[in-house]
Tab-separated table of C-alpha atoms and ligand atoms in Angstrom:
chain	number	residue	atom	x	y	z
A	30	MET	CA	98.590	20.159	114.465
A	31	MET	CA	95.869	21.103	111.985
A	32	ASN	CA	97.231	21.919	108.503
A	33	PRO	CA	96.536	25.691	108.212
A	34	PHE	CA	96.539	25.478	104.401
A	35	LEU	CA	93.509	23.197	104.168
A	36	LEU	CA	90.349	24.986	103.030
A	37	PRO	CA	86.958	24.603	104.759
A	38	LEU	CA	84.458	22.605	102.703
A	39	ASP	CA	81.483	24.456	104.150
A	40	ARG	CA	80.669	27.219	101.601
A	41	GLU	CA	80.115	29.998	104.133
A	42	GLU	CA	83.311	29.168	106.000
A	43	LEU	CA	85.210	28.870	102.732
A	44	LEU	CA	84.224	32.344	101.524
A	45	LYS	CA	84.978	33.769	104.962
A	46	ARG	CA	88.445	32.244	104.809
A	47	LEU	CA	89.194	33.285	101.241
A	48	SER	CA	87.898	36.839	101.610
A	49	ALA	CA	89.684	37.527	104.919
A	50	ARG	CA	92.488	40.044	104.634
A	51	GLY	CA	95.838	38.421	105.261
A	52	ALA	CA	96.172	34.815	106.341
A	53	PRO	CA	98.376	33.016	108.755
A	54	HIS	CA	101.566	32.185	106.854
A	55	GLY	CA	100.040	33.584	103.686
A	56	GLY	CA	103.165	34.036	101.617
A	57	MET	CA	105.478	35.606	104.169
A	58	MET	CA	107.695	33.864	106.632
A	59	PRO	CA	108.300	35.519	109.981
A	60	GLY	CA	111.421	37.620	109.821
A	61	THR	CA	111.631	37.931	106.026
A	62	MET	CA	110.335	41.505	105.937
A	63	LYS	CA	112.653	42.943	108.564
A	64	PRO	CA	114.028	46.281	107.398
A	65	PRO	CA	117.805	46.345	106.978
A	66	ALA	CA	119.827	47.878	109.831
A	67	ALA	CA	120.848	50.858	107.670
A	68	PRO	CA	118.760	51.787	104.617
A	69	PRO	CA	120.747	51.284	101.399
A	70	ASP	CA	121.899	54.336	99.437
A	71	PRO	CA	119.455	54.579	96.477
A	72	GLN	CA	121.987	56.224	94.150
A	73	ALA	CA	124.696	53.632	94.837
A	74	VAL	CA	122.212	50.788	94.358
A	75	TRP	CA	120.886	52.329	91.125
A	76	GLN	CA	124.400	52.690	89.693
A	77	SER	CA	125.112	49.018	90.428
A	78	LEU	CA	121.999	47.671	88.673
A	79	ARG	CA	122.162	45.842	85.338
A	80	PRO	CA	119.510	43.929	83.359
A	81	THR	CA	118.908	40.424	84.695
A	82	ASN	CA	119.917	37.578	82.370
A	83	ASN	CA	117.009	35.807	80.655
A	84	GLN	CA	114.576	38.388	81.959
A	85	THR	CA	112.143	40.542	79.978
A	86	LEU	CA	112.862	44.288	80.072
A	87	VAL	CA	109.980	46.697	80.682
A	88	ILE	CA	109.968	50.508	80.901
A	89	TYR	CA	107.355	52.177	83.093
A	90	VAL	CA	106.677	55.932	82.863
A	91	HIS	CA	104.468	57.645	85.453
A	92	ILE	CA	102.392	60.770	84.709
A	93	PRO	CA	101.056	61.890	88.111
A	94	PHE	CA	98.363	64.367	86.969
A	95	CYS	CA	94.569	63.977	86.775
A	96	ILE	CA	91.829	66.282	85.516
A	97	SER	CA	89.867	65.481	88.673
A	98	ARG	CA	89.824	62.896	91.423
A	99	CYS	CA	87.705	59.821	90.750
A	100	SER	CA	85.730	58.791	93.803
A	101	PHE	CA	87.057	55.208	93.955
A	102	CYS	CA	90.717	56.079	93.461
A	103	GLY	CA	93.560	55.722	95.931
A	104	PHE	CA	96.254	57.011	93.548
A	105	TYR	CA	95.294	60.641	92.908
A	106	ARG	CA	98.264	63.009	93.401
A	107	ASN	CA	98.167	66.274	91.404
A	108	ARG	CA	95.503	68.211	89.554
A	109	THR	CA	96.150	68.825	85.870
A	110	ASP	CA	97.864	72.163	85.313
A	111	ASP	CA	99.327	73.056	81.908
A	112	ALA	CA	102.401	74.857	83.222
A	113	ALA	CA	103.150	72.206	85.839
A	114	ILE	CA	102.802	69.396	83.292
A	115	GLU	CA	105.218	71.128	80.901
A	116	GLU	CA	107.785	71.567	83.689
A	117	TYR	CA	107.297	67.912	84.559
A	118	VAL	CA	107.728	66.696	80.972
A	119	LYS	CA	111.013	68.630	80.706
A	120	ARG	CA	112.336	66.760	83.777
A	121	LEU	CA	111.042	63.445	82.462
A	122	LEU	CA	113.016	63.933	79.249
A	123	VAL	CA	116.132	64.807	81.263
A	124	GLU	CA	115.654	61.654	83.327
A	125	ILE	CA	115.188	59.505	80.205
A	126	ASP	CA	118.313	61.008	78.587
A	127	ARG	CA	120.366	60.535	81.740
A	128	VAL	CA	119.495	56.847	82.102
A	129	ALA	CA	120.144	56.363	78.377
A	130	ASP	CA	123.540	58.106	78.690
A	131	GLU	CA	124.471	55.744	81.538
A	132	GLY	CA	123.929	52.949	79.022
A	133	ALA	CA	123.117	50.035	81.350
A	134	PHE	CA	119.603	49.518	79.960
A	135	THR	CA	119.942	50.697	76.359
A	136	LYS	CA	121.260	47.576	74.634
A	137	LYS	CA	118.741	44.965	75.628
A	138	PRO	CA	115.465	45.053	73.643
A	139	VAL	CA	112.579	46.584	75.589
A	140	GLU	CA	109.557	44.348	75.145
A	141	VAL	CA	106.965	46.428	76.994
A	142	VAL	CA	106.545	50.166	77.637
A	143	TYR	CA	103.724	51.408	79.823
A	144	PHE	CA	102.714	55.017	80.512
A	145	GLY	CA	100.581	54.899	83.675
A	146	GLY	CA	99.331	57.389	86.213
A	147	GLY	CA	97.592	59.511	86.919
A	148	THR	CA	96.464	60.280	83.443
A	149	PRO	CA	99.048	60.059	80.652
A	150	THR	CA	96.318	61.069	78.189
A	151	ALA	CA	96.390	64.497	79.915
A	152	LEU	CA	99.668	65.229	78.078
A	153	THR	CA	99.269	67.398	74.975
A	154	ALA	CA	99.867	65.930	71.527
A	155	ASP	CA	103.282	67.607	71.463
A	156	GLN	CA	104.212	66.284	74.917
A	157	LEU	CA	103.131	62.777	73.937
A	158	ARG	CA	105.265	62.942	70.776
A	159	ARG	CA	108.273	64.188	72.725
A	160	THR	CA	108.178	61.577	75.507
A	161	VAL	CA	107.184	58.563	73.383
A	162	GLY	CA	109.615	59.656	70.666
A	163	ARG	CA	112.477	60.115	73.141
A	164	LEU	CA	112.113	56.558	74.428
A	165	HIS	CA	112.170	55.252	70.855
A	166	GLU	CA	115.278	57.345	70.098
A	167	ARG	CA	117.250	56.460	73.194
A	168	PHE	CA	116.280	52.852	74.021
A	169	ASN	CA	116.232	49.647	72.024
A	170	ILE	CA	112.456	49.334	71.722
A	171	ALA	CA	111.718	45.881	70.259
A	172	PRO	CA	109.783	45.838	66.947
A	173	ASP	CA	106.874	43.965	68.560
A	174	CYS	CA	107.031	45.901	71.845
A	175	GLU	CA	103.650	46.380	73.527
A	176	PHE	CA	103.599	50.180	73.994
A	177	THR	CA	100.661	51.372	76.101
A	178	ILE	CA	99.317	54.795	76.989
A	179	GLU	CA	96.851	54.604	79.884
A	180	GLY	CA	94.290	57.265	80.644
A	181	ARG	CA	90.831	58.682	80.181
A	182	LEU	CA	88.741	59.211	77.082
A	183	PHE	CA	87.713	62.699	78.194
A	184	ALA	CA	89.853	65.304	76.371
A	185	PHE	CA	91.850	62.608	74.579
A	186	ASP	CA	91.210	64.307	71.265
A	187	ASP	CA	92.067	63.246	67.714
A	188	ASP	CA	95.360	65.191	67.752
A	189	ARG	CA	96.541	63.309	70.832
A	190	VAL	CA	95.421	59.991	69.350
A	191	ARG	CA	97.342	60.689	66.125
A	192	ALA	CA	100.409	61.832	68.069
A	193	CYS	CA	100.476	58.456	69.835
A	194	LEU	CA	99.853	56.496	66.675
A	195	GLU	CA	102.557	58.321	64.730
A	196	SER	CA	105.174	58.155	67.481
A	197	GLY	CA	104.970	54.410	68.071
A	198	VAL	CA	102.216	53.623	70.609
A	199	ASN	CA	100.205	50.472	69.847
A	200	ARG	CA	97.859	50.123	72.815
A	201	PHE	CA	95.487	52.423	74.719
A	202	SER	CA	94.187	51.391	78.129
A	203	PHE	CA	91.230	53.491	79.276
A	204	GLY	CA	89.742	53.605	82.749
A	205	VAL	CA	86.137	53.484	81.545
A	206	GLN	CA	84.981	51.811	84.810
A	207	SER	CA	81.292	51.825	83.778
A	208	PHE	CA	79.173	52.474	80.685
A	209	GLU	CA	76.282	53.771	82.818
A	210	THR	CA	76.018	57.558	82.567
A	211	GLU	CA	74.744	58.220	86.094
A	212	LEU	CA	77.207	55.832	87.632
A	213	ARG	CA	80.067	57.357	85.638
A	214	ARG	CA	79.127	60.808	86.887
A	215	SER	CA	78.982	59.573	90.471
A	216	LEU	CA	82.543	58.295	90.044
A	217	GLY	CA	83.785	61.637	88.749
A	218	ARG	CA	83.758	60.628	85.072
A	219	ARG	CA	82.438	63.216	82.644
A	220	LEU	CA	81.434	61.493	79.402
A	221	SER	CA	77.990	59.917	79.034
A	222	ARG	CA	77.522	56.313	77.923
A	223	GLU	CA	76.822	57.463	74.361
A	224	ASP	CA	79.850	59.782	74.248
A	225	THR	CA	82.115	57.088	75.698
A	226	LEU	CA	81.085	54.547	73.069
A	227	ALA	CA	81.293	57.155	70.293
A	228	ARG	CA	84.777	58.179	71.376
A	229	LEU	CA	85.981	54.571	71.391
A	230	ALA	CA	84.513	54.098	67.904
A	231	ARG	CA	86.220	57.269	66.663
A	232	ILE	CA	89.619	56.215	68.037
A	233	LYS	CA	89.183	52.830	66.364
A	234	GLU	CA	88.322	54.611	63.135
A	235	ILE	CA	91.569	56.630	63.318
A	236	CYS	CA	93.828	53.791	64.413
A	237	GLY	CA	92.325	50.711	62.796
A	238	ASP	CA	94.223	47.607	63.775
A	239	ARG	CA	97.424	49.451	64.599
A	240	ILE	CA	96.329	50.143	68.169
A	241	ALA	CA	94.603	47.817	70.633
A	242	LEU	CA	91.814	49.516	72.593
A	243	VAL	CA	91.464	48.193	76.111
A	244	ALA	CA	89.330	49.305	79.088
A	245	ASP	CA	88.863	48.577	82.770
A	246	LEU	CA	85.372	48.030	84.148
A	247	ILE	CA	84.469	47.784	87.829
A	248	TYR	CA	81.597	45.809	89.349
A	249	GLY	CA	80.063	46.155	92.790
A	250	LEU	CA	79.958	49.973	92.648
A	251	PRO	CA	77.514	51.738	95.004
A	252	GLY	CA	74.329	52.407	93.032
A	253	GLN	CA	75.048	49.682	90.480
A	254	THR	CA	72.564	46.832	90.110
A	255	GLN	CA	73.751	43.365	89.259
A	256	GLU	CA	71.476	43.318	86.224
A	257	ASP	CA	72.938	46.566	84.901
A	258	TRP	CA	76.445	45.240	85.407
A	259	MET	CA	75.716	42.485	82.913
A	260	GLU	CA	73.267	44.199	80.568
A	261	ARG	CA	74.774	47.688	80.349
A	262	ASN	CA	78.437	46.894	80.832
A	263	VAL	CA	79.624	43.352	80.070
A	264	LYS	CA	77.273	42.869	77.115
A	265	THR	CA	78.020	46.399	75.924
A	266	VAL	CA	81.713	45.543	75.719
A	267	HIS	CA	80.967	42.758	73.256
A	268	LEU	CA	77.949	44.100	71.381
A	269	GLU	CA	78.429	47.865	71.221
A	270	SER	CA	82.029	48.843	71.928
A	271	ALA	CA	85.117	49.021	69.730
A	272	LEU	CA	87.213	47.477	72.499
A	273	ASP	CA	89.796	44.785	71.768
A	274	GLY	CA	90.374	43.942	75.423
A	275	VAL	CA	88.744	44.395	78.812
A	276	ASP	CA	89.655	43.969	82.452
A	277	LEU	CA	86.790	43.224	84.849
A	278	TYR	CA	87.512	44.222	88.449
A	279	SER	CA	85.592	43.811	91.653
A	280	LEU	CA	85.511	47.201	93.446
A	281	LYS	CA	88.406	47.657	95.848
A	282	VAL	CA	87.606	50.222	98.473
A	283	PHE	CA	90.634	52.310	99.391
A	284	PRO	CA	90.304	53.668	102.936
A	285	GLY	CA	89.991	57.438	102.772
A	286	SER	CA	88.815	57.484	99.131
A	287	PRO	CA	85.543	59.375	98.517
A	288	ILE	CA	83.723	56.161	97.631
A	289	ALA	CA	84.633	54.529	100.960
A	290	LYS	CA	82.055	56.701	102.772
A	291	ARG	CA	79.320	55.794	100.278
A	292	VAL	CA	80.060	52.108	100.631
A	293	GLN	CA	79.906	52.433	104.388
A	294	GLU	CA	76.549	54.242	104.239
A	295	GLU	CA	74.871	52.327	101.419
A	296	GLY	CA	76.411	48.890	101.821
A	297	ASN	CA	77.728	46.816	98.968
A	298	TRP	CA	77.146	43.643	97.005
A	299	SER	CA	77.631	40.490	99.039
A	300	GLU	CA	80.646	38.249	98.482
A	301	GLU	CA	78.389	35.621	96.858
A	302	ASP	CA	76.935	38.231	94.493
A	303	ARG	CA	80.361	39.431	93.359
A	304	LEU	CA	81.501	35.919	92.837
A	305	ALA	CA	78.372	35.065	90.831
A	306	ARG	CA	78.789	38.156	88.636
A	307	HIS	CA	82.476	37.385	88.036
A	308	ALA	CA	81.454	33.900	86.890
A	309	GLU	CA	78.550	35.149	84.779
A	310	ALA	CA	80.609	37.844	83.037
A	311	SER	CA	83.493	35.431	82.389
A	312	ASP	CA	81.198	32.724	81.026
A	313	TYR	CA	79.471	35.268	78.792
A	314	LEU	CA	82.712	36.589	77.244
A	315	ALA	CA	84.052	33.057	76.787
A	316	ALA	CA	80.821	32.054	75.019
A	317	GLN	CA	81.191	35.038	72.668
A	318	GLY	CA	84.666	33.859	71.637
A	319	TRP	CA	86.762	36.203	73.796
A	320	LYS	CA	90.052	34.757	74.985
A	321	GLN	CA	90.834	34.788	78.691
A	322	LEU	CA	94.326	36.244	79.168
A	323	SER	CA	94.374	36.267	82.973
A	324	THR	CA	91.911	35.663	85.770
A	325	THR	CA	90.367	39.114	85.118
A	326	HIS	CA	91.464	40.086	81.607
A	327	TRP	CA	89.925	39.252	78.233
A	328	GLY	CA	90.941	39.835	74.624
A	329	ARG	CA	88.577	39.915	71.660
A	330	ASN	CA	91.324	39.314	69.109
A	331	ALA	CA	95.083	38.920	68.702
A	332	LEU	CA	95.640	42.699	68.973
A	333	GLU	CA	95.298	42.482	72.740
A	334	ARG	CA	98.185	40.672	74.449
A	335	ASN	CA	97.978	42.056	78.010
A	336	LEU	CA	101.758	41.809	78.395
A	337	TYR	CA	102.275	44.702	80.801
A	338	ASN	CA	99.766	43.451	83.375
A	339	THR	CA	101.196	39.960	83.187
A	340	TYR	CA	104.829	41.040	83.474
A	341	ALA	CA	104.133	43.552	86.244
A	342	LYS	CA	102.763	40.749	88.408
A	343	ILE	CA	105.681	38.396	87.914
A	344	GLY	CA	108.406	40.852	88.770
A	345	VAL	CA	110.386	41.152	85.515
A	346	ASP	CA	112.974	43.948	85.184
A	347	MET	CA	111.079	47.218	85.018
A	348	VAL	CA	112.967	50.510	84.712
A	349	PRO	CA	110.926	53.305	86.298
A	350	PHE	CA	110.728	56.898	85.067
A	351	GLY	CA	108.797	59.801	86.522
A	352	CYS	CA	107.450	61.007	89.833
A	353	GLY	CA	105.948	58.149	91.875
A	354	ALA	CA	106.936	55.404	89.409
A	355	GLY	CA	107.753	51.984	90.807
A	356	GLY	CA	110.108	49.431	89.276
A	357	PHE	CA	112.146	46.295	89.883
A	358	ILE	CA	115.573	45.292	88.740
A	359	GLY	CA	116.661	41.809	89.776
A	360	ASP	CA	116.006	41.551	93.497
A	361	TRP	CA	115.712	45.293	94.029
A	362	SER	CA	112.461	47.175	94.096
A	363	ILE	CA	112.714	50.884	93.318
A	364	MET	CA	110.217	53.517	94.354
A	365	GLN	CA	110.798	56.887	92.723
A	366	GLU	CA	110.160	60.089	94.669
A	367	GLY	CA	106.392	60.659	94.849
A	368	ASP	CA	106.391	64.329	95.793
A	369	LEU	CA	106.430	66.455	92.647
A	370	ALA	CA	108.585	69.286	94.034
A	371	LYS	CA	111.138	66.828	95.452
A	372	TYR	CA	111.171	64.860	92.200
A	373	ILE	CA	112.037	68.028	90.271
A	374	GLU	CA	114.744	68.928	92.818
A	375	LEU	CA	116.386	65.515	92.461
A	376	VAL	CA	116.350	65.617	88.648
A	377	ASP	CA	117.721	69.165	88.668
A	378	ALA	CA	120.468	68.015	91.041
A	379	GLY	CA	121.598	65.480	88.446
A	380	LEU	CA	120.329	62.408	90.330
A	381	LYS	CA	118.077	59.496	89.483
A	382	PRO	CA	114.968	60.668	91.414
A	383	ILE	CA	114.581	57.617	93.638
A	384	GLY	CA	112.807	57.876	96.985
A	385	MET	CA	113.584	54.401	98.264
A	386	VAL	CA	115.127	51.085	97.244
A	387	MET	CA	114.512	47.785	98.973
A	388	GLN	CA	115.940	44.325	98.452
A	389	SER	CA	113.153	41.809	98.054
A	390	PRO	CA	112.699	39.112	100.676
A	391	PRO	CA	112.968	35.482	99.454
A	392	ALA	CA	109.188	35.235	99.883
A	393	ARG	CA	108.700	37.577	96.921
A	394	ARG	CA	110.682	35.328	94.600
A	395	ASP	CA	108.668	32.339	95.782
A	396	SER	CA	105.386	34.183	95.426
A	397	ILE	CA	106.241	35.141	91.837
A	398	ARG	CA	106.809	31.494	90.882
A	399	PHE	CA	103.207	30.816	91.867
A	400	THR	CA	101.817	34.027	90.372
A	401	ARG	CA	103.222	33.028	86.967
A	402	MET	CA	100.724	30.173	87.045
A	403	THR	CA	97.741	31.297	89.090
A	404	ASP	CA	97.350	34.641	87.312
A	405	LEU	CA	96.972	32.635	84.110
A	406	GLY	CA	94.370	30.454	85.824
A	407	TYR	CA	96.232	27.216	86.505
A	408	PHE	CA	98.543	25.448	88.922
A	409	ASP	CA	101.050	22.844	87.765
A	410	PRO	CA	102.782	21.153	90.733
A	411	THR	CA	105.580	19.934	88.443
A	412	GLU	CA	106.756	23.555	88.045
A	413	ILE	CA	107.666	23.520	91.768
A	414	PRO	CA	109.199	20.020	91.879
A	415	GLU	CA	110.931	20.455	95.231
A	416	THR	CA	107.619	20.642	97.118
A	417	ASP	CA	105.050	17.904	97.672
A	418	PHE	CA	101.619	19.533	97.398
A	419	SER	CA	99.657	16.322	97.961
A	420	PRO	CA	98.532	17.358	101.491
A	421	ILE	CA	96.379	20.132	99.976
A	422	ILE	CA	95.654	19.073	96.377
A	423	ASP	CA	92.549	16.950	97.006
A	424	ASN	CA	91.201	19.255	99.681
A	425	TRP	CA	91.401	22.251	97.320
A	426	THR	CA	89.698	20.222	94.593
A	427	GLN	CA	86.898	19.330	97.023
A	428	ALA	CA	86.654	22.949	98.124
A	429	GLY	CA	86.062	23.823	94.467
A	430	VAL	CA	88.880	26.296	93.841
A	431	TRP	CA	90.435	24.179	91.074
A	432	THR	CA	89.766	21.090	88.994
A	433	PRO	CA	92.314	18.543	87.762
A	434	MET	CA	92.795	18.497	84.014
A	435	VAL	CA	94.522	15.317	82.874
A	436	GLY	CA	95.540	15.182	79.242
A	437	ALA	CA	93.354	18.154	78.445
A	438	SER	CA	94.197	21.690	77.500
A	439	VAL	CA	93.851	24.455	80.028
A	440	PRO	CA	91.779	26.982	78.139
A	441	LEU	CA	93.803	30.048	79.063
A	442	ALA	CA	96.762	31.694	77.390
A	443	CYS	CA	99.170	29.707	79.509
A	444	GLY	CA	100.559	27.298	76.937
A	445	ARG	CA	99.855	24.276	79.125
A	446	ALA	CA	97.856	22.404	76.538
A	447	GLY	CA	98.177	18.702	75.834
A	448	ARG	CA	99.785	17.263	78.966
A	449	ALA	CA	99.302	13.525	78.812
A	450	SER	CA	99.489	12.053	82.280
A	451	LEU	CA	100.190	14.513	85.088
A	452	PRO	CA	97.277	16.679	86.152
A	453	VAL	CA	97.421	20.427	85.813
A	454	TYR	CA	94.920	22.150	88.089
A	455	ARG	CA	92.726	24.720	86.409
A	456	LEU	CA	91.289	27.412	88.674
A	457	THR	CA	87.505	27.417	88.714
A	458	ARG	CA	85.615	30.725	88.572
A	459	LEU	CA	85.715	30.601	92.399
A	460	GLY	CA	89.482	30.061	92.299
A	461	GLU	CA	89.970	32.884	89.780
A	462	PHE	CA	88.025	35.272	91.980
A	463	TYR	CA	90.288	34.495	94.938
A	464	GLN	CA	93.490	34.054	92.917
A	465	ALA	CA	95.531	36.447	95.048
A	466	LYS	CA	94.590	34.663	98.273
A	467	LEU	CA	95.214	31.210	96.808
A	468	ASN	CA	98.589	32.401	95.547
A	469	SER	CA	99.458	33.614	98.995
A	470	LEU	CA	98.410	30.289	100.555
A	471	LEU	CA	100.375	28.248	97.996
A	472	THR	CA	103.454	30.362	98.652
A	473	GLY	CA	102.976	29.943	102.381
A	474	PHE	CA	102.570	26.170	102.028
A	475	HIS	CA	105.717	25.941	99.915
A	476	MET	CA	107.726	28.041	102.375
A	477	ALA	CA	106.444	26.094	105.363
A	478	ALA	CA	107.467	22.843	103.653
A	479	HIS	CA	111.060	24.087	103.509
A	480	ALA	CA	111.148	25.920	106.813
A	481	SER	CA	113.586	25.057	109.562
A	482	ALA	CA	112.246	23.707	112.858
A	483	LEU	CA	112.727	27.172	114.398
A	484	ASP	CA	110.847	28.874	111.570
A	485	LYS	CA	108.023	26.353	111.973
A	486	ILE	CA	107.685	27.308	115.630
A	487	LYS	CA	107.631	30.987	114.625
A	488	MET	CA	104.987	30.302	111.992
A	489	ALA	CA	102.860	28.318	114.422
A	490	THR	CA	103.128	31.204	116.869
A	491	ALA	CA	102.154	33.670	114.142
A	492	GLY	CA	99.178	31.439	113.263
A	493	ILE	CA	98.011	31.322	116.859
A	494	ALA	CA	98.443	35.095	117.130
A	495	GLY	CA	96.417	35.476	113.927
A	496	LYS	CA	93.631	33.327	115.341
A	497	LEU	CA	93.638	35.316	118.547
A	498	LYS	CA	93.160	38.452	116.464
A	499	GLY	CA	90.239	36.762	114.691
A	500	GLN	CA	91.980	36.686	111.318
A	501	SER	CA	91.851	32.990	110.578
B	3	LIG	S1	91.346	56.780	88.555
B	3	LIG	FE1	93.028	57.581	87.308
B	3	LIG	S2	92.241	59.548	86.556
B	3	LIG	FE2	90.939	58.991	88.299
B	3	LIG	S3	91.908	59.985	90.088
B	3	LIG	FE3	92.746	57.911	89.953
B	3	LIG	S4	94.620	58.096	88.795
B	3	LIG	FE4	93.428	59.964	88.420
């Protein structure tokens, strides 16, 4: 039987394979995602959870309000409303106090705190002080904790900036998305290019080196030219912005989002064009001395560590707070109630406002072992010693998704420098672009190698079914 984990060497076929949604055996074994017979009781599970030994502890706080809906976004929930936000913040503080009173997560140092959303920068200066301050009072926030507030530059005034700075925030992550005024407006962003850059400079002026300034940028937006992506965005980051870090994303179109219709009507950049622009932008930042911290993330200096993004992908313990927050503790994933009214009801009823808990399938643990490497841009077969990867190693090298590095350093923040004899495989720009798919295939290969004869028959059947559906 043909090895389903081999990659086509023909370029067109290769891109078709790597860009296809899902893949036969891509990370999940048949049967591993079956829901349990009776759903577990979220409150009982929550009460039983304790920090995992030798695992980093992260706190995630969700602020589910936005000034307006951005056209590309699949996460919009509630429009900003002063009274509603104040009611929400009161419940958030109750939830923080209650978890702190329970005591299970208060002793271990918290190495990362992340306020995401939504738009945490929509909180007033006083609300920011109260929530950030309460976490510092009630939890053991480590001295070098990466403490991020995510949000938008619009309306994030000097008072709010100072409130964050004075209450213990050390990182801002802004969804800039583009520095092109017209494009920004088409996305639902209000500030012009000039105002965006001026605001970043002003925040840097207030905070100096005590806060890392980080932004997301998206390429492949409808109406964006490839030249403008490089000249008015990537180069702007280095030459004109006060940013310490940047994440460069290829546009993901969420079905039902306002931008989905535009993409359907106007078309989009080709796969080859996206790939070429990912490579060009990455090569440019590397040449300017920026450090690559993941396959998509770059830091200008040591201020930017990108810890939250890295930890979120590798499934460390993450205690969730707020409406719609997600977390993990050990093998359990926790999804907090996403409906604002129900969230408030649960908090007022004295409960941890959890909507659902789910025990992770073994495939998740396996997938995370690979993500630890591929998100940092490398693959080291010796980290998974129980599996022989030789049936795919050379084929993947020939396909161009990675290159062997013997006795050389892998130039990412992965600490794999200086190995003398065994090759570490460094993802190429092509491999970085398709990191998620490669991760899924590696996980699938590993699981297939350890599958029982019965599982192998099931997987073969799933593969044939996939082909019949035209997915392979
Ligand atoms: S991108 Fe952020 S600010 Fe815009 S709608 Fe989505 S969550 Fe809200």
